[in-house]
Short mmCIF file of C-alpha atoms in Angstrom, two decimals:
data_model
loop_
_atom_site.label_atom_id
_atom_site.label_comp_id
_atom_site.label_asym_id
_atom_site.label_seq_id
_atom_site.Cartn_x
_atom_site.Cartn_y
_atom_site.Cartn_z
CA MET A 252 73.33 27.65 7.14
CA SER A 253 71.77 29.32 10.17
CA GLU A 254 70.26 32.78 9.90
CA VAL A 255 72.33 35.85 9.06
CA LEU A 256 72.43 38.77 11.50
CA ASN A 257 72.34 42.20 9.90
CA PHE A 258 73.49 45.55 11.28
CA ARG A 259 72.85 48.66 9.17
CA PHE A 260 74.50 52.05 9.67
CA LEU A 261 74.09 55.38 7.96
CA VAL A 262 77.52 57.00 7.56
CA ASP A 263 77.30 60.78 7.96
CA GLY A 264 79.23 62.43 5.16
CA GLU A 265 79.48 65.80 6.87
CA ASP A 266 81.01 64.78 10.13
CA PHE A 267 84.63 63.73 10.06
CA THR A 268 84.94 63.59 13.82
CA SER A 269 82.21 60.98 14.22
CA ALA A 270 83.59 58.76 11.46
CA GLY A 271 84.32 55.39 12.96
CA GLN A 272 81.29 55.24 15.22
CA ALA A 273 79.73 52.48 13.12
CA SER A 274 82.97 50.48 13.17
CA VAL A 275 83.32 50.81 16.93
CA LYS A 276 79.69 49.73 17.32
CA VAL A 277 80.29 46.70 15.09
CA LYS A 278 83.35 45.84 17.13
CA LYS A 279 81.23 45.79 20.26
CA ASN A 280 78.45 43.74 18.63
CA LEU A 281 80.89 41.14 17.29
CA ARG A 282 82.53 40.84 20.70
CA GLN A 283 79.13 40.07 22.22
CA LEU A 284 78.69 37.34 19.61
CA GLY A 285 81.89 35.70 20.86
CA ILE A 286 83.93 36.22 17.67
CA SER A 287 87.73 36.09 18.13
CA PRO A 288 89.61 39.37 18.78
CA GLU A 289 91.79 39.00 15.67
CA THR A 290 88.75 38.50 13.41
CA ILE A 291 87.04 41.49 15.03
CA ARG A 292 90.17 43.57 14.52
CA ARG A 293 90.27 42.72 10.81
CA VAL A 294 86.57 43.43 10.30
CA SER A 295 86.56 46.69 12.20
CA ILE A 296 89.70 48.14 10.57
CA ALA A 297 88.44 47.23 7.07
CA MET A 298 85.09 48.80 7.85
CA TYR A 299 86.62 51.95 9.34
CA GLU A 300 88.77 52.49 6.26
CA GLY A 301 85.63 52.14 4.14
CA GLU A 302 83.71 54.54 6.35
CA ILE A 303 86.50 57.12 6.14
CA ASN A 304 86.54 56.77 2.35
CA MET A 305 82.79 57.41 2.20
CA VAL A 306 83.18 60.52 4.36
CA ILE A 307 86.14 61.87 2.38
CA HIS A 308 84.93 61.13 -1.13
CA ALA A 309 81.21 60.39 -1.22
CA ARG A 310 79.40 62.54 1.36
CA GLY A 311 78.53 59.42 3.31
CA GLY A 312 76.61 56.29 2.50
CA VAL A 313 75.22 53.10 3.97
CA ALA A 314 77.16 50.33 5.69
CA ASP A 315 75.63 46.88 6.10
CA VAL A 316 77.30 44.24 8.22
CA ASN A 317 76.04 40.69 7.83
CA VAL A 318 77.21 38.09 10.30
CA ALA A 319 76.86 34.52 9.02
CA GLU A 320 78.00 31.29 10.62
CA ASP A 321 81.42 31.23 8.96
CA TYR A 322 82.06 34.79 7.78
CA VAL A 323 81.35 38.47 8.43
CA GLU A 324 80.35 40.47 5.35
CA ILE A 325 80.60 44.26 5.07
CA VAL A 326 78.78 46.03 2.25
CA LEU A 327 79.53 49.75 1.83
CA ALA A 328 77.35 51.60 -0.67
CA ASP A 329 77.57 55.27 -1.61
CA LYS A 330 76.29 57.63 -4.28
CA GLY A 331 79.60 59.45 -4.57
CA PRO A 332 81.67 60.30 -7.65
CA GLY A 333 82.81 56.71 -8.28
CA ILE A 334 86.35 55.44 -8.81
CA LYS A 335 87.83 56.14 -12.26
CA ASP A 336 90.61 53.57 -12.19
CA ILE A 337 90.21 50.86 -9.57
CA ASN A 338 93.65 49.31 -10.19
CA GLN A 339 95.28 52.67 -9.59
CA ALA A 340 93.16 53.29 -6.48
CA MET A 341 94.27 49.93 -5.07
CA GLN A 342 97.96 50.89 -5.19
CA GLU A 343 99.53 51.76 -1.85
CA GLY A 344 100.24 55.48 -1.71
CA PHE A 345 97.79 56.55 -4.43
CA SER A 346 95.34 59.10 -3.02
CA THR A 347 92.99 61.80 -4.25
CA ALA A 348 92.18 63.06 -0.74
CA PRO A 349 92.35 66.83 -0.18
CA ASP A 350 95.02 68.43 2.03
CA SER A 351 92.49 69.15 4.79
CA VAL A 352 92.02 65.41 5.21
CA ARG A 353 95.76 64.70 5.06
CA SER A 354 96.41 67.07 7.92
CA LEU A 355 94.23 64.79 10.07
CA GLY A 356 96.49 61.84 9.27
CA PHE A 357 94.30 60.31 6.57
CA GLY A 358 94.72 60.32 2.79
CA ALA A 359 97.95 58.31 2.79
CA GLY A 360 96.69 56.06 0.01
CA MET A 361 96.48 53.06 2.31
CA GLY A 362 92.71 52.78 2.83
CA LEU A 363 91.75 50.41 0.02
CA PRO A 364 95.00 48.41 0.37
CA ASN A 365 94.24 47.95 4.08
CA MET A 366 90.72 46.80 3.28
CA LYS A 367 92.20 44.21 0.93
CA ARG A 368 94.89 43.25 3.44
CA TYR A 369 92.47 42.53 6.26
CA THR A 370 89.72 40.74 4.36
CA ASP A 371 89.51 37.33 2.69
CA TYR A 372 87.34 38.60 -0.17
CA MET A 373 86.85 42.08 -1.59
CA ASP A 374 84.86 43.25 -4.61
CA ILE A 375 84.53 46.84 -5.87
CA GLN A 376 81.68 47.86 -8.17
CA SER A 377 81.97 51.50 -9.19
CA THR A 378 80.45 53.72 -11.86
CA VAL A 379 81.79 57.23 -12.34
CA GLY A 380 79.08 59.74 -11.53
CA GLU A 381 76.83 57.16 -9.86
CA GLY A 382 78.62 55.66 -6.90
CA THR A 383 80.55 52.77 -5.45
CA THR A 384 79.62 49.55 -3.68
CA ILE A 385 82.32 47.58 -1.92
CA THR A 386 81.69 44.09 -0.58
CA MET A 387 84.19 42.54 1.82
CA ARG A 388 84.20 39.26 3.71
CA VAL A 389 86.28 38.08 6.63
CA ASN A 390 86.13 34.36 7.35
CA ILE A 391 85.41 33.37 10.93
CA GLU A 392 88.14 30.95 12.00
CA MET B 66 105.29 45.35 30.65
CA THR B 67 102.13 46.90 32.07
CA ILE B 68 101.07 50.42 31.23
CA SER B 69 101.67 51.46 34.85
CA LYS B 70 105.31 50.42 34.52
CA LEU B 71 105.52 52.19 31.18
CA CYS B 72 104.29 55.45 32.73
CA SER B 73 107.05 55.39 35.33
CA VAL B 74 109.77 54.40 32.83
CA LEU B 75 108.81 57.32 30.59
CA ASP B 76 107.94 59.79 33.35
CA ALA B 77 104.65 60.23 31.49
CA LYS B 78 101.75 62.58 32.02
CA VAL B 79 98.55 60.53 32.18
CA LEU B 80 95.69 61.89 30.06
CA SER B 81 93.39 58.85 30.04
CA LEU B 82 94.04 55.61 31.88
CA PRO B 83 90.86 53.54 32.16
CA ASP B 84 92.68 50.23 31.56
CA ASP B 85 95.86 50.43 33.65
CA THR B 86 96.53 46.67 33.81
CA ARG B 87 96.85 46.42 30.02
CA GLU B 88 100.05 44.68 28.86
CA ILE B 89 102.36 46.21 26.24
CA LYS B 90 103.95 43.70 23.93
CA GLY B 91 105.52 45.87 21.24
CA VAL B 92 105.82 49.38 19.83
CA TYR B 93 104.67 51.05 16.62
CA ILE B 94 105.57 54.61 15.61
CA GLY B 95 103.57 56.55 13.01
CA ASP B 96 101.33 59.53 12.32
CA LEU B 97 99.53 58.41 9.17
CA LEU B 98 96.47 56.64 10.52
CA SER B 99 96.06 54.06 7.77
CA TRP B 100 99.70 53.04 8.13
CA VAL B 101 99.08 52.53 11.81
CA MET B 102 95.97 50.44 11.13
CA GLY B 103 97.84 48.46 8.49
CA ARG B 104 101.01 47.78 10.45
CA ALA B 105 100.54 48.16 14.21
CA LYS B 106 99.82 44.93 16.07
CA ALA B 107 97.32 44.31 18.84
CA ASP B 108 98.86 45.15 22.25
CA ASP B 109 101.48 47.51 20.76
CA ALA B 110 102.11 50.88 22.34
CA TRP B 111 101.51 53.45 19.56
CA ILE B 112 103.80 56.48 19.55
CA THR B 113 102.48 59.47 17.58
CA ILE B 114 102.26 63.25 17.53
CA MET B 115 98.71 63.17 16.10
CA SER B 116 96.16 64.49 18.57
CA ASN B 117 92.81 64.78 16.77
CA ILE B 118 89.74 62.78 17.80
CA ASN B 119 90.33 60.12 15.12
CA VAL B 120 93.34 58.70 17.02
CA VAL B 121 90.90 57.34 19.61
CA ALA B 122 88.98 55.37 16.98
CA VAL B 123 92.20 54.13 15.37
CA ALA B 124 93.55 52.96 18.74
CA SER B 125 90.27 51.22 19.54
CA LEU B 126 89.97 49.44 16.20
CA SER B 127 93.66 48.47 16.04
CA ASP B 128 93.46 47.17 19.60
CA VAL B 129 96.73 48.86 20.63
CA SER B 130 97.37 48.91 24.38
CA CYS B 131 97.94 52.67 24.58
CA ILE B 132 98.70 55.86 22.69
CA ILE B 133 101.93 57.61 23.64
CA LEU B 134 101.88 61.24 22.54
CA ALA B 135 105.47 62.26 21.88
CA GLU B 136 106.99 65.76 22.23
CA GLY B 137 104.65 66.58 25.12
CA VAL B 138 101.64 66.87 22.80
CA GLU B 139 98.42 67.68 24.66
CA LEU B 140 94.80 66.77 23.90
CA ASP B 141 91.57 68.75 23.86
CA ASP B 142 89.22 67.94 26.73
CA ASP B 143 86.63 66.38 24.41
CA VAL B 144 89.23 63.97 23.01
CA ILE B 145 90.21 62.96 26.55
CA ALA B 146 86.56 62.43 27.46
CA THR B 147 86.04 60.24 24.36
CA ALA B 148 89.17 58.23 25.15
CA LYS B 149 87.96 57.52 28.68
CA ALA B 150 84.52 56.53 27.40
CA LYS B 151 86.03 54.19 24.79
CA PHE B 152 88.44 52.67 27.31
CA ILE B 153 91.56 53.97 25.51
CA ASN B 154 94.78 54.65 27.42
CA ILE B 155 96.62 57.84 26.41
CA ILE B 156 99.76 59.31 27.95
CA SER B 157 101.89 62.27 26.95
CA VAL B 158 105.68 62.21 27.17
CA ASP B 159 107.96 65.21 26.83
CA LYS B 160 110.45 63.36 24.62
CA GLY B 161 110.82 62.59 20.93
CA ALA B 162 109.58 59.31 19.41
CA TYR B 163 113.12 57.94 19.05
CA GLU B 164 114.01 58.59 22.68
CA ILE B 165 110.74 57.03 23.86
CA ALA B 166 111.28 53.94 21.71
CA ALA B 167 114.88 53.62 22.92
CA LEU B 168 113.71 53.70 26.55
CA LEU B 169 111.03 51.07 25.83
CA SER B 170 113.42 48.76 24.01
CA ARG B 171 115.28 48.17 27.28
CA GLU B 172 112.07 47.01 28.96
CA LEU B 173 110.41 44.88 26.28
#
C-alpha cells in the first residue's frame, strides 16, 4: 500500500460555534485529493458528529484523519467522562446532552447512529472516567 | 430547478447567494441538525427555522444546495458572513415550512 496521509486537528471543547471547522477543513482536503463527493460527504458528516460529541461531552479532544489508498480513517480521542453503556448510546434518540445544546438543534440522540450509518467500520473504546476513542473508516469506492 | 428560480417562486429574501447556479433536486424539512445530516440528500433544499451558526456547517457537510429559513427567520450578520465565506446559499421566506414545500412540489 502507498503511504498514508495524516491530518491532525485539536477540537476546542469550549467553543461550540467553531465546532465543525476541522470537518470542513477535511472536506476541502479530501476534495483536493480527488475523492468522490459522496465519500467526502460520508466522511465529513461522521467526523462532524464526532466533533460535536467531543465538544458537548468531553471538553474537546484530538481528531486524526488518515487517508489511505482505499479508505479514509477518522480517529477521535478524548479524555472525557467515557460512555457508560455503549449499546444504549448507539440507539437512535438516546441522548444525555444538556438542554442548552438541544436548543441549538443538537442532542437529538442521532450523533453516534449517524456515525455508524455513514461509515463502513466503527469501533468505540471507552472507559468511564478516562475517555473515549472512536475509530471509523469509510471505504474509497 | 436552479436556486434563482426558487427565489422567484418563493418570493424569497436573499441572505447569502454565492452559488446561484446551484441545482435543487429535492427538499428536506427539519430543525434537529443530526436528523438533517442523517436524512437530507446532497442537492436538497433544506427548510428550517434554525438560525444559529451551526446550520452553515451542517449545510456545508451535508452538501445541500441551499438553506430556506421559514417563517421569515433572519440571521445575525456574522452567520451571513460565514455562509458567504463557506459558499452556502441561504434565503429567508415569510411562509411556513408546509407552504414552502407545497410551492416547491409543483416545480420539482
